[in-house]
Amino acid sequence: MFRARREDIRAAFERDPAARSAWEVVTCYPGLHAIWMYRLANFFWRNRLRLICRLVSHVARWLTGIEIHPGATIGRRFFIDHGMGIVIGETAAIADDVTLYHGVTLGGTTWQHEKRHPTLESGVIVGAGAKVLGPISIGEQSSIGANSVVLKDVPAQSTVIGIPGTVVGTTESLIEDGKINLDHHLMPNPVAEALKHVLQMVDDVNARVDTFHPDASGKESEADDQISDDMKKEHEKLERFLGGGGI
């Protein structure tokens, strides 16, 4: 128990540059208080003391503004930064070294008593206001951009942004020198990328019109074949983007 608490305090120093002292973290970090009260509520949940665990969870929500269902599964070194407005559902599963920012929802999508909330694998970071909905899996070391709405599985080491969430890159530099990478503003623009491909397709159409006539042998020119290949590639990229697969 004491080892887990020391790990939680150390995680705050590793992921929040504003942390100054252990006493500050212990007394002034609502995310830490919510995690510790969740662990107490989860103990009662596992021992089928359902009313008591829900009361503990309710008090934690009132004190911290963070709602964690006592039935959720949470690993080690879980860190909540700021935390106000976070909701973690009953069947959510969170692995080790996960970080959530304020306003995050790990929500369910069915009335059935089954796995209906997301699974966050180790090292995942979820930005402020993001919504991760349904029994999906977010691969390890992935980053979810602020205010994204994620509805599909995300591969490991991926960057996801947008509504609905789209994979737009990788996260090789998510952890630097043992500390979290806080360059959240360095995100690609998937809409701009999609428009770039549309404009490329328009250019290819115009070029194809210019070379529409067959050559003297009655065969299409090599340039026309190249333009057709380019258009096919741009179509495939747009279809992948519109399907949520990223550019």
PDB file of C-alpha atoms in Angstrom:
ATOM      1  CA  MET A   1       0.000   0.000   0.000  1.00  0.00           C
ATOM      2  CA  PHE A   2       2.744   2.489   0.979  1.00  0.00           C
ATOM      3  CA  ARG A   3       4.789   1.487  -2.062  1.00  0.00           C
ATOM      4  CA  ALA A   4       1.832   2.310  -4.314  1.00  0.00           C
ATOM      5  CA  ARG A   5       1.418   5.697  -2.675  1.00  0.00           C
ATOM      6  CA  ARG A   6       5.090   6.521  -3.157  1.00  0.00           C
ATOM      7  CA  GLU A   7       4.775   5.550  -6.820  1.00  0.00           C
ATOM      8  CA  ASP A   8       1.747   7.830  -7.201  1.00  0.00           C
ATOM      9  CA  ILE A   9       3.632  10.765  -5.690  1.00  0.00           C
ATOM     10  CA  ARG A  10       6.683  10.109  -7.868  1.00  0.00           C
ATOM     11  CA  ALA A  11       4.430   9.941 -10.962  1.00  0.00           C
ATOM     12  CA  ALA A  12       3.212  13.475 -10.208  1.00  0.00           C
ATOM     13  CA  PHE A  13       6.789  14.779 -10.257  1.00  0.00           C
ATOM     14  CA  GLU A  14       7.542  12.912 -13.490  1.00  0.00           C
ATOM     15  CA  ARG A  15       4.465  14.218 -15.355  1.00  0.00           C
ATOM     16  CA  ASP A  16       3.716  17.646 -13.911  1.00  0.00           C
ATOM     17  CA  PRO A  17       6.415  20.344 -14.081  1.00  0.00           C
ATOM     18  CA  ALA A  18       4.402  22.397 -11.564  1.00  0.00           C
ATOM     19  CA  ALA A  19       5.029  19.896  -8.743  1.00  0.00           C
ATOM     20  CA  ARG A  20       7.328  21.453  -6.148  1.00  0.00           C
ATOM     21  CA  SER A  21       7.302  19.215  -3.077  1.00  0.00           C
ATOM     22  CA  ALA A  22       5.890  15.920  -1.831  1.00  0.00           C
ATOM     23  CA  TRP A  23       3.714  17.761   0.709  1.00  0.00           C
ATOM     24  CA  GLU A  24       2.265  19.926  -2.052  1.00  0.00           C
ATOM     25  CA  VAL A  25       1.426  16.861  -4.124  1.00  0.00           C
ATOM     26  CA  VAL A  26      -0.123  14.999  -1.169  1.00  0.00           C
ATOM     27  CA  THR A  27      -2.250  17.909   0.028  1.00  0.00           C
ATOM     28  CA  CYS A  28      -3.115  19.854  -3.137  1.00  0.00           C
ATOM     29  CA  TYR A  29      -3.510  17.365  -5.992  1.00  0.00           C
ATOM     30  CA  PRO A  30      -7.191  16.342  -6.385  1.00  0.00           C
ATOM     31  CA  GLY A  31      -6.248  13.709  -8.973  1.00  0.00           C
ATOM     32  CA  LEU A  32      -4.150  11.931  -6.366  1.00  0.00           C
ATOM     33  CA  HIS A  33      -6.948  12.144  -3.795  1.00  0.00           C
ATOM     34  CA  ALA A  34      -9.431  10.700  -6.315  1.00  0.00           C
ATOM     35  CA  ILE A  35      -7.123   7.757  -7.080  1.00  0.00           C
ATOM     36  CA  TRP A  36      -6.582   6.943  -3.422  1.00  0.00           C
ATOM     37  CA  MET A  37     -10.309   7.123  -2.669  1.00  0.00           C
ATOM     38  CA  TYR A  38     -10.996   4.960  -5.740  1.00  0.00           C
ATOM     39  CA  ARG A  39      -8.692   2.276  -4.341  1.00  0.00           C
ATOM     40  CA  LEU A  40     -10.649   2.264  -1.101  1.00  0.00           C
ATOM     41  CA  ALA A  41     -13.950   2.106  -3.000  1.00  0.00           C
ATOM     42  CA  ASN A  42     -12.587  -0.666  -5.227  1.00  0.00           C
ATOM     43  CA  PHE A  43     -11.667  -2.702  -2.131  1.00  0.00           C
ATOM     44  CA  PHE A  44     -15.295  -2.519  -0.973  1.00  0.00           C
ATOM     45  CA  TRP A  45     -16.475  -3.300  -4.538  1.00  0.00           C
ATOM     46  CA  ARG A  46     -14.386  -6.477  -4.697  1.00  0.00           C
ATOM     47  CA  ASN A  47     -15.830  -7.516  -1.344  1.00  0.00           C
ATOM     48  CA  ARG A  48     -19.371  -6.906  -2.641  1.00  0.00           C
ATOM     49  CA  LEU A  49     -20.075  -4.008  -0.275  1.00  0.00           C
ATOM     50  CA  ARG A  50     -21.702  -2.145  -3.135  1.00  0.00           C
ATOM     51  CA  LEU A  51     -23.504   0.608  -1.221  1.00  0.00           C
ATOM     52  CA  ILE A  52     -20.426   1.539   0.806  1.00  0.00           C
ATOM     53  CA  CYS A  53     -18.184   1.643  -2.264  1.00  0.00           C
ATOM     54  CA  ARG A  54     -20.630   3.856  -4.127  1.00  0.00           C
ATOM     55  CA  LEU A  55     -20.827   6.206  -1.153  1.00  0.00           C
ATOM     56  CA  VAL A  56     -17.024   6.481  -1.075  1.00  0.00           C
ATOM     57  CA  SER A  57     -17.025   7.154  -4.817  1.00  0.00           C
ATOM     58  CA  HIS A  58     -19.726   9.783  -4.395  1.00  0.00           C
ATOM     59  CA  VAL A  59     -17.771  11.581  -1.666  1.00  0.00           C
ATOM     60  CA  ALA A  60     -14.650  11.490  -3.860  1.00  0.00           C
ATOM     61  CA  ARG A  61     -16.609  13.072  -6.717  1.00  0.00           C
ATOM     62  CA  TRP A  62     -17.924  15.802  -4.395  1.00  0.00           C
ATOM     63  CA  LEU A  63     -14.435  16.564  -3.055  1.00  0.00           C
ATOM     64  CA  THR A  64     -12.428  16.366  -6.285  1.00  0.00           C
ATOM     65  CA  GLY A  65     -14.813  16.737  -9.248  1.00  0.00           C
ATOM     66  CA  ILE A  66     -13.530  13.386 -10.531  1.00  0.00           C
ATOM     67  CA  GLU A  67     -15.903  10.435 -10.906  1.00  0.00           C
ATOM     68  CA  ILE A  68     -14.305   6.984 -10.961  1.00  0.00           C
ATOM     69  CA  HIS A  69     -16.643   4.013 -10.758  1.00  0.00           C
ATOM     70  CA  PRO A  70     -15.425   1.605  -8.050  1.00  0.00           C
ATOM     71  CA  GLY A  71     -15.741  -1.288 -10.498  1.00  0.00           C
ATOM     72  CA  ALA A  72     -13.164   0.136 -12.903  1.00  0.00           C
ATOM     73  CA  THR A  73      -9.751  -1.550 -13.170  1.00  0.00           C
ATOM     74  CA  ILE A  74      -6.782   0.784 -12.743  1.00  0.00           C
ATOM     75  CA  GLY A  75      -3.077  -0.084 -12.795  1.00  0.00           C
ATOM     76  CA  ARG A  76      -0.030   1.436 -11.143  1.00  0.00           C
ATOM     77  CA  ARG A  77       1.324   4.973 -11.486  1.00  0.00           C
ATOM     78  CA  PHE A  78      -1.949   6.308 -12.855  1.00  0.00           C
ATOM     79  CA  PHE A  79      -1.824  10.106 -12.967  1.00  0.00           C
ATOM     80  CA  ILE A  80      -4.681  12.605 -13.291  1.00  0.00           C
ATOM     81  CA  ASP A  81      -3.578  16.179 -14.012  1.00  0.00           C
ATOM     82  CA  HIS A  82      -6.044  18.866 -12.813  1.00  0.00           C
ATOM     83  CA  GLY A  83      -8.843  16.308 -13.114  1.00  0.00           C
ATOM     84  CA  MET A  84     -12.064  18.325 -12.910  1.00  0.00           C
ATOM     85  CA  GLY A  85     -14.823  16.689 -14.931  1.00  0.00           C
ATOM     86  CA  ILE A  86     -13.161  13.309 -15.504  1.00  0.00           C
ATOM     87  CA  VAL A  87     -15.558  10.334 -15.715  1.00  0.00           C
ATOM     88  CA  ILE A  88     -14.330   6.712 -15.723  1.00  0.00           C
ATOM     89  CA  GLY A  89     -16.996   4.054 -16.218  1.00  0.00           C
ATOM     90  CA  GLU A  90     -17.584   0.735 -14.489  1.00  0.00           C
ATOM     91  CA  THR A  91     -15.926  -1.621 -16.994  1.00  0.00           C
ATOM     92  CA  ALA A  92     -13.092   0.694 -18.000  1.00  0.00           C
ATOM     93  CA  ALA A  93      -9.612  -0.839 -17.752  1.00  0.00           C
ATOM     94  CA  ILE A  94      -6.529   1.335 -17.339  1.00  0.00           C
ATOM     95  CA  ALA A  95      -3.040  -0.190 -17.450  1.00  0.00           C
ATOM     96  CA  ASP A  96       0.142   1.147 -15.817  1.00  0.00           C
ATOM     97  CA  ASP A  97       1.586   4.631 -16.407  1.00  0.00           C
ATOM     98  CA  VAL A  98      -1.532   6.149 -17.974  1.00  0.00           C
ATOM     99  CA  THR A  99      -2.153   9.922 -17.828  1.00  0.00           C
ATOM    100  CA  LEU A 100      -5.516  11.702 -18.096  1.00  0.00           C
ATOM    101  CA  TYR A 101      -6.182  15.431 -18.246  1.00  0.00           C
ATOM    102  CA  HIS A 102      -9.299  17.272 -17.103  1.00  0.00           C
ATOM    103  CA  GLY A 103     -12.624  16.691 -18.811  1.00  0.00           C
ATOM    104  CA  VAL A 104     -11.814  13.197 -20.114  1.00  0.00           C
ATOM    105  CA  THR A 105     -14.655  10.665 -20.391  1.00  0.00           C
ATOM    106  CA  LEU A 106     -14.127   6.911 -20.626  1.00  0.00           C
ATOM    107  CA  GLY A 107     -17.734   6.119 -21.430  1.00  0.00           C
ATOM    108  CA  GLY A 108     -19.938   3.156 -22.298  1.00  0.00           C
ATOM    109  CA  THR A 109     -22.149   2.611 -25.327  1.00  0.00           C
ATOM    110  CA  THR A 110     -24.617  -0.154 -24.431  1.00  0.00           C
ATOM    111  CA  TRP A 111     -27.223  -1.073 -21.820  1.00  0.00           C
ATOM    112  CA  GLN A 112     -25.967  -4.655 -21.662  1.00  0.00           C
ATOM    113  CA  HIS A 113     -24.150  -5.826 -18.523  1.00  0.00           C
ATOM    114  CA  GLU A 114     -20.924  -6.577 -20.341  1.00  0.00           C
ATOM    115  CA  LYS A 115     -17.630  -4.906 -21.226  1.00  0.00           C
ATOM    116  CA  ARG A 116     -18.866  -1.523 -22.474  1.00  0.00           C
ATOM    117  CA  HIS A 117     -16.089   0.929 -21.592  1.00  0.00           C
ATOM    118  CA  PRO A 118     -12.640   1.405 -23.155  1.00  0.00           C
ATOM    119  CA  THR A 119      -9.320  -0.208 -22.316  1.00  0.00           C
ATOM    120  CA  LEU A 120      -6.266   2.035 -22.114  1.00  0.00           C
ATOM    121  CA  GLU A 121      -3.006   0.131 -22.392  1.00  0.00           C
ATOM    122  CA  SER A 122       0.221   1.157 -20.682  1.00  0.00           C
ATOM    123  CA  GLY A 123       1.635   4.624 -21.243  1.00  0.00           C
ATOM    124  CA  VAL A 124      -1.448   6.131 -22.905  1.00  0.00           C
ATOM    125  CA  ILE A 125      -2.020   9.889 -22.634  1.00  0.00           C
ATOM    126  CA  VAL A 126      -5.527  11.332 -23.082  1.00  0.00           C
ATOM    127  CA  GLY A 127      -5.750  15.094 -23.604  1.00  0.00           C
ATOM    128  CA  ALA A 128      -8.173  17.518 -21.988  1.00  0.00           C
ATOM    129  CA  GLY A 129     -11.823  17.092 -22.935  1.00  0.00           C
ATOM    130  CA  ALA A 130     -11.318  13.931 -25.003  1.00  0.00           C
ATOM    131  CA  LYS A 131     -14.058  11.288 -25.082  1.00  0.00           C
ATOM    132  CA  VAL A 132     -13.180   7.621 -25.527  1.00  0.00           C
ATOM    133  CA  LEU A 133     -16.390   5.661 -25.952  1.00  0.00           C
ATOM    134  CA  GLY A 134     -17.281   1.989 -26.082  1.00  0.00           C
ATOM    135  CA  PRO A 135     -15.413  -1.301 -25.516  1.00  0.00           C
ATOM    136  CA  ILE A 136     -12.455  -0.274 -27.652  1.00  0.00           C
ATOM    137  CA  SER A 137      -8.729  -0.568 -27.001  1.00  0.00           C
ATOM    138  CA  ILE A 138      -6.198   2.265 -27.085  1.00  0.00           C
ATOM    139  CA  GLY A 139      -2.771   0.768 -27.811  1.00  0.00           C
ATOM    140  CA  GLU A 140       0.191   1.353 -25.527  1.00  0.00           C
ATOM    141  CA  GLN A 141       2.145   4.614 -25.737  1.00  0.00           C
ATOM    142  CA  SER A 142      -0.635   6.250 -27.760  1.00  0.00           C
ATOM    143  CA  SER A 143      -1.704   9.883 -27.425  1.00  0.00           C
ATOM    144  CA  ILE A 144      -5.285  11.159 -27.755  1.00  0.00           C
ATOM    145  CA  GLY A 145      -5.492  14.850 -28.619  1.00  0.00           C
ATOM    146  CA  ALA A 146      -7.615  17.319 -26.656  1.00  0.00           C
ATOM    147  CA  ASN A 147     -11.376  17.250 -27.381  1.00  0.00           C
ATOM    148  CA  SER A 148     -11.100  14.232 -29.678  1.00  0.00           C
ATOM    149  CA  VAL A 149     -13.928  11.677 -29.791  1.00  0.00           C
ATOM    150  CA  VAL A 150     -12.497   8.178 -30.214  1.00  0.00           C
ATOM    151  CA  LEU A 151     -14.891   5.424 -31.313  1.00  0.00           C
ATOM    152  CA  LYS A 152     -12.553   2.784 -32.799  1.00  0.00           C
ATOM    153  CA  ASP A 153      -9.543   0.759 -31.680  1.00  0.00           C
ATOM    154  CA  VAL A 154      -6.249   2.627 -31.834  1.00  0.00           C
ATOM    155  CA  PRO A 155      -2.964   0.828 -32.668  1.00  0.00           C
ATOM    156  CA  ALA A 156       0.011   1.083 -30.323  1.00  0.00           C
ATOM    157  CA  GLN A 157       2.146   4.247 -30.496  1.00  0.00           C
ATOM    158  CA  SER A 158      -0.418   6.280 -32.413  1.00  0.00           C
ATOM    159  CA  THR A 159      -1.483   9.916 -32.262  1.00  0.00           C
ATOM    160  CA  VAL A 160      -5.239  10.455 -32.608  1.00  0.00           C
ATOM    161  CA  ILE A 161      -7.098  13.745 -33.045  1.00  0.00           C
ATOM    162  CA  GLY A 162     -10.461  14.940 -34.351  1.00  0.00           C
ATOM    163  CA  ILE A 163     -14.160  14.051 -34.295  1.00  0.00           C
ATOM    164  CA  PRO A 164     -14.379  11.182 -34.901  1.00  0.00           C
ATOM    165  CA  GLY A 165     -10.825  10.384 -33.848  1.00  0.00           C
ATOM    166  CA  THR A 166      -8.384   9.777 -36.685  1.00  0.00           C
ATOM    167  CA  VAL A 167      -4.876   8.339 -36.505  1.00  0.00           C
ATOM    168  CA  VAL A 168      -2.571  11.068 -37.792  1.00  0.00           C
ATOM    169  CA  GLY A 169       0.889   9.986 -36.687  1.00  0.00           C
ATOM    170  CA  THR A 170       3.068   8.030 -34.297  1.00  0.00           C
ATOM    171  CA  THR A 171       4.347   8.717 -30.780  1.00  0.00           C
ATOM    172  CA  GLU A 172       7.960   7.532 -30.732  1.00  0.00           C
ATOM    173  CA  SER A 173       8.922  10.522 -28.542  1.00  0.00           C
ATOM    174  CA  LEU A 174       6.051  10.222 -26.043  1.00  0.00           C
ATOM    175  CA  ILE A 175       8.479   9.575 -23.186  1.00  0.00           C
ATOM    176  CA  GLU A 176      11.733  11.552 -23.094  1.00  0.00           C
ATOM    177  CA  ASP A 177      14.367  10.964 -20.397  1.00  0.00           C
ATOM    178  CA  GLY A 178      11.766   9.117 -18.356  1.00  0.00           C
ATOM    179  CA  LYS A 179       9.345  12.061 -18.434  1.00  0.00           C
ATOM    180  CA  ILE A 180       6.192  12.731 -20.408  1.00  0.00           C
ATOM    181  CA  ASN A 181       6.462  14.775 -23.611  1.00  0.00           C
ATOM    182  CA  LEU A 182       4.342  17.906 -23.116  1.00  0.00           C
ATOM    183  CA  ASP A 183       4.493  19.120 -26.723  1.00  0.00           C
ATOM    184  CA  HIS A 184       0.727  18.695 -27.096  1.00  0.00           C
ATOM    185  CA  HIS A 185       0.500  21.590 -29.528  1.00  0.00           C
ATOM    186  CA  LEU A 186       2.598  19.832 -32.180  1.00  0.00           C
ATOM    187  CA  MET A 187      -0.299  18.060 -33.898  1.00  0.00           C
ATOM    188  CA  PRO A 188      -0.875  17.582 -37.637  1.00  0.00           C
ATOM    189  CA  ASN A 189      -4.024  18.885 -39.331  1.00  0.00           C
ATOM    190  CA  PRO A 190      -5.907  15.948 -40.925  1.00  0.00           C
ATOM    191  CA  VAL A 191      -8.484  18.196 -42.614  1.00  0.00           C
ATOM    192  CA  ALA A 192      -5.748  20.178 -44.329  1.00  0.00           C
ATOM    193  CA  GLU A 193      -4.099  16.920 -45.399  1.00  0.00           C
ATOM    194  CA  ALA A 194      -7.391  15.684 -46.874  1.00  0.00           C
ATOM    195  CA  LEU A 195      -7.887  18.936 -48.775  1.00  0.00           C
ATOM    196  CA  LYS A 196      -4.346  18.667 -50.114  1.00  0.00           C
ATOM    197  CA  HIS A 197      -5.187  15.263 -51.591  1.00  0.00           C
ATOM    198  CA  VAL A 198      -8.446  16.616 -53.090  1.00  0.00           C
ATOM    199  CA  LEU A 199      -6.512  19.433 -54.772  1.00  0.00           C
ATOM    200  CA  GLN A 200      -3.986  16.915 -56.081  1.00  0.00           C
ATOM    201  CA  MET A 201      -6.842  14.891 -57.563  1.00  0.00           C
ATOM    202  CA  VAL A 202      -8.203  18.032 -59.267  1.00  0.00           C
ATOM    203  CA  ASP A 203      -4.779  18.699 -60.746  1.00  0.00           C
ATOM    204  CA  ASP A 204      -4.611  15.100 -61.987  1.00  0.00           C
ATOM    205  CA  VAL A 205      -8.051  15.442 -63.618  1.00  0.00           C
ATOM    206  CA  ASN A 206      -6.986  18.621 -65.393  1.00  0.00           C
ATOM    207  CA  ALA A 207      -3.772  16.980 -66.570  1.00  0.00           C
ATOM    208  CA  ARG A 208      -5.706  13.947 -67.793  1.00  0.00           C
ATOM    209  CA  VAL A 209      -8.048  16.154 -69.805  1.00  0.00           C
ATOM    210  CA  ASP A 210      -4.984  17.756 -71.438  1.00  0.00           C
ATOM    211  CA  THR A 211      -3.634  14.331 -72.427  1.00  0.00           C
ATOM    212  CA  PHE A 212      -6.956  12.713 -73.216  1.00  0.00           C
ATOM    213  CA  HIS A 213      -6.226  12.036 -76.881  1.00  0.00           C
ATOM    214  CA  PRO A 214      -4.492   8.728 -77.714  1.00  0.00           C
ATOM    215  CA  ASP A 215      -1.103   8.698 -79.392  1.00  0.00           C
ATOM    216  CA  ALA A 216      -0.494   7.808 -83.037  1.00  0.00           C
ATOM    217  CA  SER A 217      -0.543   4.075 -82.328  1.00  0.00           C
ATOM    218  CA  GLY A 218      -4.004   4.314 -80.793  1.00  0.00           C
ATOM    219  CA  LYS A 219      -2.772   3.617 -77.263  1.00  0.00           C
ATOM    220  CA  GLU A 220      -3.000   5.877 -74.260  1.00  0.00           C
ATOM    221  CA  SER A 221       0.196   7.747 -73.504  1.00  0.00           C
ATOM    222  CA  GLU A 222       2.474   6.826 -70.635  1.00  0.00           C
ATOM    223  CA  ALA A 223       1.670  10.196 -69.039  1.00  0.00           C
ATOM    224  CA  ASP A 224      -2.032   9.286 -68.985  1.00  0.00           C
ATOM    225  CA  ASP A 225      -1.226   5.986 -67.303  1.00  0.00           C
ATOM    226  CA  GLN A 226       0.827   7.799 -64.666  1.00  0.00           C
ATOM    227  CA  ILE A 227      -2.010  10.241 -63.991  1.00  0.00           C
ATOM    228  CA  SER A 228      -4.452   7.347 -63.585  1.00  0.00           C
ATOM    229  CA  ASP A 229      -2.148   5.730 -61.036  1.00  0.00           C
ATOM    230  CA  ASP A 230      -1.818   9.023 -59.143  1.00  0.00           C
ATOM    231  CA  MET A 231      -5.599   9.494 -59.036  1.00  0.00           C
ATOM    232  CA  LYS A 232      -6.076   5.973 -57.738  1.00  0.00           C
ATOM    233  CA  LYS A 233      -3.574   6.575 -54.933  1.00  0.00           C
ATOM    234  CA  GLU A 234      -5.244   9.850 -53.937  1.00  0.00           C
ATOM    235  CA  HIS A 235      -8.674   8.135 -53.905  1.00  0.00           C
ATOM    236  CA  GLU A 236      -7.309   5.403 -51.640  1.00  0.00           C
ATOM    237  CA  LYS A 237      -5.820   7.964 -49.231  1.00  0.00           C
ATOM    238  CA  LEU A 238      -9.104   9.886 -49.021  1.00  0.00           C
ATOM    239  CA  GLU A 239     -11.137   6.715 -48.489  1.00  0.00           C
ATOM    240  CA  ARG A 240      -8.772   5.670 -45.697  1.00  0.00           C
ATOM    241  CA  PHE A 241      -9.078   9.104 -44.087  1.00  0.00           C
ATOM    242  CA  LEU A 242     -12.879   9.191 -44.306  1.00  0.00           C
ATOM    243  CA  GLY A 243     -12.946   5.700 -42.782  1.00  0.00           C
ATOM    244  CA  GLY A 244     -11.010   6.922 -39.751  1.00  0.00           C
ATOM    245  CA  GLY A 245      -7.723   5.306 -40.720  1.00  0.00           C
ATOM    246  CA  GLY A 246      -5.697   8.495 -40.991  1.00  0.00           C
ATOM    247  CA  ILE A 247      -3.855  10.110 -43.863  1.00  0.00           C
TER     248      ILE A 247
END
